[in-house]
Amino acid sequence: MNKVLINDTTLRDGEQAAGVVFTLEEKVAIAKFLDTIGVPELEVGIPAMGEEEMRAICAISNLGLKANLLAWNRAVISDIKASVACGMERVHIAIPVSGIQIAAKFHGQWRVSLQRLKDCISFAVDQGLWVAVGGEDSSRADENFLLDVALYAQEWGASRFRFCDTVGVLDPFTTYGKVKLLVSALTIPVEVHTHNDFGMATANALAGIKAGASSVNTTVIGLGERAGNAALEEVVMAIKRIYGVDMGIDTPRLLELSQLVAAASGANVPPWKAIVGENTFAHESGIHAHGVLQNPDTYEPFAPEEVGWERRLVVGKHSGRHSVSNLLEQHGIFLNPEETQSVLDAVRQQSIKKKRSLTTEELLNLVKEQRYSHAAR
Ligand SMILES: CC(=O)SCCNC(=O)CCNC(=O)[C@H](O)C(C)(C)COP(=O)(O)OP(=O)(O)OC[C@H]1O[C@@H](n2cnc3c(N)ncnc32)[C@H](O)[C@@H]1OP(=O)(O)O
Ligand SMILES: O=C(O)CCC(=O)C(=O)O
């Protein structure tokens, strides 16, 4: 697998999620955390949004982080001036490339849009900036036009081209083909930016990387426009565990990072969310719990500690004898097989009644009640 760099856009596309607002302090804390765990590049925001956003970007720029920082810009000179005013040495310039987008934003005048891109790249390069260009809606663009825009961007001085599946309409197979075309034609690196509208953001990001993209956009917990972006924790762990490539990210801190971003965004992370959801290392089903007690590899793709979790055995409707006795033994309670079965029956009944699993305290109370009812008989 080719070497790949993460360009995390939690602070830009992540914050674009409807209803999400990070304070300056939250932006700084997220940037610092991402930098500390080894994320090498951060897209920190959009200076053209105005004073407040510029203050936050300046504050991040003044932190002296190891990560390279980028600001997002339209192909508008004043946007780039605002980025320079924030101390940015790297700018990302976006240009629509699909017919739909060019019609809506440039009245279909693609020559005008290309001229704008050329002027903006030249302006930024003259300012001594490192320039990346994003093809907005690349996935729905005519492939030849997309290629032309990317080649022009390269010729005019861009140092990277971003392939955007802006509305998340690709699958991994089509992503692979489209990204491969760009990678084969360009000498500058290609970045992939994917959205999760059909639940394929991470899979598509990986397909783009397989096709030769050497940079990938992520956001923590997959936060972002509509259904969000490829999640940082998913991309990092998939590359580490499926492809065996360690990207140098301190993965045991991914959980803490996800909690920081979830709190700042007011988002509820679903328990089943890959890597950082609270159920990712919780086992209730009897067969799973029994397997995990023998060898955790039976039902876990990797050790929970690798991403900051601890394994949990939970008792509830789907439990079996082994997990019940294991949990009770941890509290010094050793039951015979008949007693265990009767506690298990009670656990099932209670769980069905309460429509949830039971807490340890509730399990211990059940045992007490069971013992009491046995003694009374
Ligand atoms: C796919 C993406 O995620 S792209 C990033 C999207 N992010 C955001 O929009 C969040 C931040 N945006 C903002 O704060 C505002 O939209 C601003 C400051 C950028 C612009 O605000 P406004 O001037 O009020 O314009 P508004 O947002 O209503 O419309 C967008 C304008 O940008 C133009 N535009 C959109 N994309 C581009 C582009 N890549 N290059 C040049 N112009 C563009 C539109 O055509 C429209 O221009 P018009 O005002 O001449 O008609
Ligand atoms: O950088 C760009 O060109 C647009 C990025 C983006 O957020 C998108 O296309 O979804």
PDB file of N, CA, C and O and ligand atoms in Angstrom, residues 12-13 16 46 48-49 72-76 79 94-96 104-106 116 136 166 225, ligand 1:
ATOM      1  N   ARG A  12     -13.136  22.104   9.665  1.00  0.00           N
ATOM      2  CA  ARG A  12     -13.745  22.777   8.511  1.00  0.00           C
ATOM      3  C   ARG A  12     -15.025  22.032   8.107  1.00  0.00           C
ATOM      4  O   ARG A  12     -16.123  22.421   8.478  1.00  0.00           O
ATOM      5  N   ASP A  13     -14.893  20.899   7.424  1.00  0.00           N
ATOM      6  CA  ASP A  13     -16.107  20.183   6.992  1.00  0.00           C
ATOM      7  C   ASP A  13     -16.866  19.636   8.206  1.00  0.00           C
ATOM      8  O   ASP A  13     -18.104  19.595   8.222  1.00  0.00           O
ATOM      9  N   GLN A  16     -19.073  22.115   9.553  1.00  0.00           N
ATOM     10  CA  GLN A  16     -20.175  22.443   8.626  1.00  0.00           C
ATOM     11  C   GLN A  16     -21.424  21.594   8.879  1.00  0.00           C
ATOM     12  O   GLN A  16     -22.488  21.866   8.319  1.00  0.00           O
ATOM     13  N   ILE A  46     -12.376  28.301   7.510  1.00  0.00           N
ATOM     14  CA  ILE A  46     -12.626  29.117   6.314  1.00  0.00           C
ATOM     15  C   ILE A  46     -12.501  30.595   6.701  1.00  0.00           C
ATOM     16  O   ILE A  46     -13.461  31.199   7.209  1.00  0.00           O
ATOM     17  N   ALA A  48     -12.698  33.233   5.090  1.00  0.00           N
ATOM     18  CA  ALA A  48     -13.676  34.128   4.453  1.00  0.00           C
ATOM     19  C   ALA A  48     -14.962  34.263   5.272  1.00  0.00           C
ATOM     20  O   ALA A  48     -15.771  35.162   5.023  1.00  0.00           O
ATOM     21  N   MET A  49     -15.146  33.387   6.256  1.00  0.00           N
ATOM     22  CA  MET A  49     -16.362  33.474   7.081  1.00  0.00           C
ATOM     23  C   MET A  49     -16.388  34.732   7.948  1.00  0.00           C
ATOM     24  O   MET A  49     -17.427  35.130   8.448  1.00  0.00           O
ATOM     25  N   TRP A  72      -9.364  26.719   4.049  1.00  0.00           N
ATOM     26  CA  TRP A  72     -10.195  26.443   2.870  1.00  0.00           C
ATOM     27  C   TRP A  72     -10.651  27.766   2.244  1.00  0.00           C
ATOM     28  O   TRP A  72     -11.058  28.698   2.953  1.00  0.00           O
ATOM     29  N   ASN A  73     -10.604  27.822   0.926  1.00  0.00           N
ATOM     30  CA  ASN A  73     -10.982  29.048   0.199  1.00  0.00           C
ATOM     31  C   ASN A  73     -11.798  28.726  -1.042  1.00  0.00           C
ATOM     32  O   ASN A  73     -11.588  27.688  -1.681  1.00  0.00           O
ATOM     33  N   ARG A  74     -12.672  29.636  -1.389  1.00  0.00           N
ATOM     34  CA  ARG A  74     -13.261  29.575  -2.733  1.00  0.00           C
ATOM     35  C   ARG A  74     -12.222  30.130  -3.706  1.00  0.00           C
ATOM     36  O   ARG A  74     -11.208  30.703  -3.287  1.00  0.00           O
ATOM     37  N   ALA A  75     -12.495  30.014  -4.993  1.00  0.00           N
ATOM     38  CA  ALA A  75     -11.607  30.635  -5.978  1.00  0.00           C
ATOM     39  C   ALA A  75     -11.941  32.124  -6.023  1.00  0.00           C
ATOM     40  O   ALA A  75     -12.503  32.648  -6.992  1.00  0.00           O
ATOM     41  N   VAL A  76     -11.629  32.785  -4.917  1.00  0.00           N
ATOM     42  CA  VAL A  76     -11.934  34.207  -4.747  1.00  0.00           C
ATOM     43  C   VAL A  76     -10.703  34.830  -4.081  1.00  0.00           C
ATOM     44  O   VAL A  76     -10.265  34.356  -3.024  1.00  0.00           O
ATOM     45  N   ASP A  79     -10.837  35.739  -0.418  1.00  0.00           N
ATOM     46  CA  ASP A  79     -10.770  34.578   0.497  1.00  0.00           C
ATOM     47  C   ASP A  79      -9.303  34.280   0.824  1.00  0.00           C
ATOM     48  O   ASP A  79      -8.936  34.033   1.980  1.00  0.00           O
ATOM     49  N   ALA A  94     -10.973  25.768  -3.676  1.00  0.00           N
ATOM     50  CA  ALA A  94     -11.980  24.860  -4.238  1.00  0.00           C
ATOM     51  C   ALA A  94     -12.608  25.463  -5.474  1.00  0.00           C
ATOM     52  O   ALA A  94     -12.859  26.676  -5.537  1.00  0.00           O
ATOM     53  N   ILE A  95     -12.877  24.599  -6.433  1.00  0.00           N
ATOM     54  CA  ILE A  95     -13.541  25.045  -7.666  1.00  0.00           C
ATOM     55  C   ILE A  95     -14.557  23.971  -8.075  1.00  0.00           C
ATOM     56  O   ILE A  95     -14.244  22.778  -8.042  1.00  0.00           O
ATOM     57  N   PRO A  96     -15.791  24.374  -8.398  1.00  0.00           N
ATOM     58  CA  PRO A  96     -16.756  23.350  -8.822  1.00  0.00           C
ATOM     59  C   PRO A  96     -16.356  22.761 -10.168  1.00  0.00           C
ATOM     60  O   PRO A  96     -15.896  23.496 -11.049  1.00  0.00           O
ATOM     61  N   ALA A 104     -24.893  26.202 -11.327  1.00  0.00           N
ATOM     62  CA  ALA A 104     -25.449  26.922 -10.164  1.00  0.00           C
ATOM     63  C   ALA A 104     -24.559  28.067  -9.711  1.00  0.00           C
ATOM     64  O   ALA A 104     -25.051  29.087  -9.227  1.00  0.00           O
ATOM     65  N   LYS A 105     -23.247  27.886  -9.871  1.00  0.00           N
ATOM     66  CA  LYS A 105     -22.334  28.884  -9.282  1.00  0.00           C
ATOM     67  C   LYS A 105     -21.701  29.821 -10.297  1.00  0.00           C
ATOM     68  O   LYS A 105     -21.302  30.931  -9.949  1.00  0.00           O
ATOM     69  N   PHE A 106     -21.544  29.346 -11.526  1.00  0.00           N
ATOM     70  CA  PHE A 106     -20.899  30.182 -12.559  1.00  0.00           C
ATOM     71  C   PHE A 106     -21.780  30.314 -13.807  1.00  0.00           C
ATOM     72  O   PHE A 106     -21.272  30.535 -14.901  1.00  0.00           O
ATOM     73  N   ARG A 116     -10.872  32.046 -13.027  1.00  0.00           N
ATOM     74  CA  ARG A 116     -10.844  32.400 -11.592  1.00  0.00           C
ATOM     75  C   ARG A 116      -9.842  31.528 -10.840  1.00  0.00           C
ATOM     76  O   ARG A 116      -9.093  32.001  -9.991  1.00  0.00           O
ATOM     77  N   GLU A 136     -14.578  20.407  -6.563  1.00  0.00           N
ATOM     78  CA  GLU A 136     -15.847  20.138  -5.881  1.00  0.00           C
ATOM     79  C   GLU A 136     -16.784  19.362  -6.804  1.00  0.00           C
ATOM     80  O   GLU A 136     -16.927  19.692  -7.976  1.00  0.00           O
ATOM     81  N   THR A 166     -18.518  14.895  -3.357  1.00  0.00           N
ATOM     82  CA  THR A 166     -19.199  15.913  -2.552  1.00  0.00           C
ATOM     83  C   THR A 166     -20.557  15.464  -2.017  1.00  0.00           C
ATOM     84  O   THR A 166     -20.929  15.787  -0.892  1.00  0.00           O
ATOM     85  N   GLU A 225     -20.858  17.667   6.682  1.00  0.00           N
ATOM     86  CA  GLU A 225     -22.079  17.986   5.931  1.00  0.00           C
ATOM     87  C   GLU A 225     -22.994  16.760   5.816  1.00  0.00           C
ATOM     88  O   GLU A 225     -22.530  15.654   5.527  1.00  0.00           O
TER      89      GLU A 225
HETATM   90  C1  LIG B   1     -18.679  21.301  -0.556  1.00  0.00           C
HETATM   91  C2  LIG B   1     -18.293  22.252   0.520  1.00  0.00           C
HETATM   92  O1  LIG B   1     -18.318  21.898   1.639  1.00  0.00           O
HETATM   93  S1  LIG B   1     -17.807  23.775   0.077  1.00  0.00           S
HETATM   94  C3  LIG B   1     -17.581  24.659   1.615  1.00  0.00           C
HETATM   95  C4  LIG B   1     -18.898  25.118   2.136  1.00  0.00           C
HETATM   96  N1  LIG B   1     -18.758  25.820   3.374  1.00  0.00           N
HETATM   97  C5  LIG B   1     -19.454  26.905   3.671  1.00  0.00           C
HETATM   98  O2  LIG B   1     -20.220  27.401   2.861  1.00  0.00           O
HETATM   99  C6  LIG B   1     -19.301  27.470   5.053  1.00  0.00           C
HETATM  100  C7  LIG B   1     -18.756  28.883   5.051  1.00  0.00           C
HETATM  101  N2  LIG B   1     -19.400  29.746   4.130  1.00  0.00           N
HETATM  102  C8  LIG B   1     -19.698  31.047   4.393  1.00  0.00           C
HETATM  103  O3  LIG B   1     -19.449  31.571   5.488  1.00  0.00           O
HETATM  104  C9  LIG B   1     -20.276  31.842   3.294  1.00  0.00           C
HETATM  105  O4  LIG B   1     -20.964  30.982   2.407  1.00  0.00           O
HETATM  106  C10 LIG B   1     -19.186  32.637   2.523  1.00  0.00           C
HETATM  107  C11 LIG B   1     -18.541  33.668   3.460  1.00  0.00           C
HETATM  108  C12 LIG B   1     -18.086  31.736   1.974  1.00  0.00           C
HETATM  109  C13 LIG B   1     -19.822  33.359   1.341  1.00  0.00           C
HETATM  110  O5  LIG B   1     -20.946  34.044   1.829  1.00  0.00           O
HETATM  111  P1  LIG B   1     -21.865  34.959   0.907  1.00  0.00           P
HETATM  112  O6  LIG B   1     -21.007  35.978   0.218  1.00  0.00           O
HETATM  113  O7  LIG B   1     -22.927  35.488   1.782  1.00  0.00           O
HETATM  114  O8  LIG B   1     -22.431  34.028  -0.252  1.00  0.00           O
HETATM  115  P2  LIG B   1     -23.353  32.749  -0.186  1.00  0.00           P
HETATM  116  O9  LIG B   1     -22.829  31.796   0.798  1.00  0.00           O
HETATM  117  O10 LIG B   1     -24.778  33.121  -0.015  1.00  0.00           O
HETATM  118  O11 LIG B   1     -23.159  32.177  -1.680  1.00  0.00           O
HETATM  119  C14 LIG B   1     -21.964  31.591  -2.065  1.00  0.00           C
HETATM  120  C15 LIG B   1     -21.251  32.449  -3.114  1.00  0.00           C
HETATM  121  O12 LIG B   1     -19.961  31.860  -3.363  1.00  0.00           O
HETATM  122  C16 LIG B   1     -19.883  31.426  -4.741  1.00  0.00           C
HETATM  123  N3  LIG B   1     -19.059  30.257  -4.772  1.00  0.00           N
HETATM  124  C17 LIG B   1     -19.372  29.024  -4.283  1.00  0.00           C
HETATM  125  N4  LIG B   1     -18.333  28.203  -4.452  1.00  0.00           N
HETATM  126  C18 LIG B   1     -17.355  28.911  -5.049  1.00  0.00           C
HETATM  127  C19 LIG B   1     -16.045  28.607  -5.450  1.00  0.00           C
HETATM  128  N5  LIG B   1     -15.526  27.401  -5.249  1.00  0.00           N
HETATM  129  N6  LIG B   1     -15.299  29.586  -6.015  1.00  0.00           N
HETATM  130  C20 LIG B   1     -15.811  30.806  -6.219  1.00  0.00           C
HETATM  131  N7  LIG B   1     -17.044  31.170  -5.844  1.00  0.00           N
HETATM  132  C21 LIG B   1     -17.811  30.214  -5.263  1.00  0.00           C
HETATM  133  C22 LIG B   1     -21.325  31.246  -5.133  1.00  0.00           C
HETATM  134  O13 LIG B   1     -21.461  31.253  -6.526  1.00  0.00           O
HETATM  135  C23 LIG B   1     -21.957  32.455  -4.464  1.00  0.00           C
HETATM  136  O14 LIG B   1     -21.531  33.580  -5.189  1.00  0.00           O
HETATM  137  P3  LIG B   1     -22.432  34.914  -5.411  1.00  0.00           P
HETATM  138  O15 LIG B   1     -22.563  35.539  -4.074  1.00  0.00           O
HETATM  139  O16 LIG B   1     -21.608  35.722  -6.341  1.00  0.00           O
HETATM  140  O17 LIG B   1     -23.716  34.438  -6.006  1.00  0.00           O
END
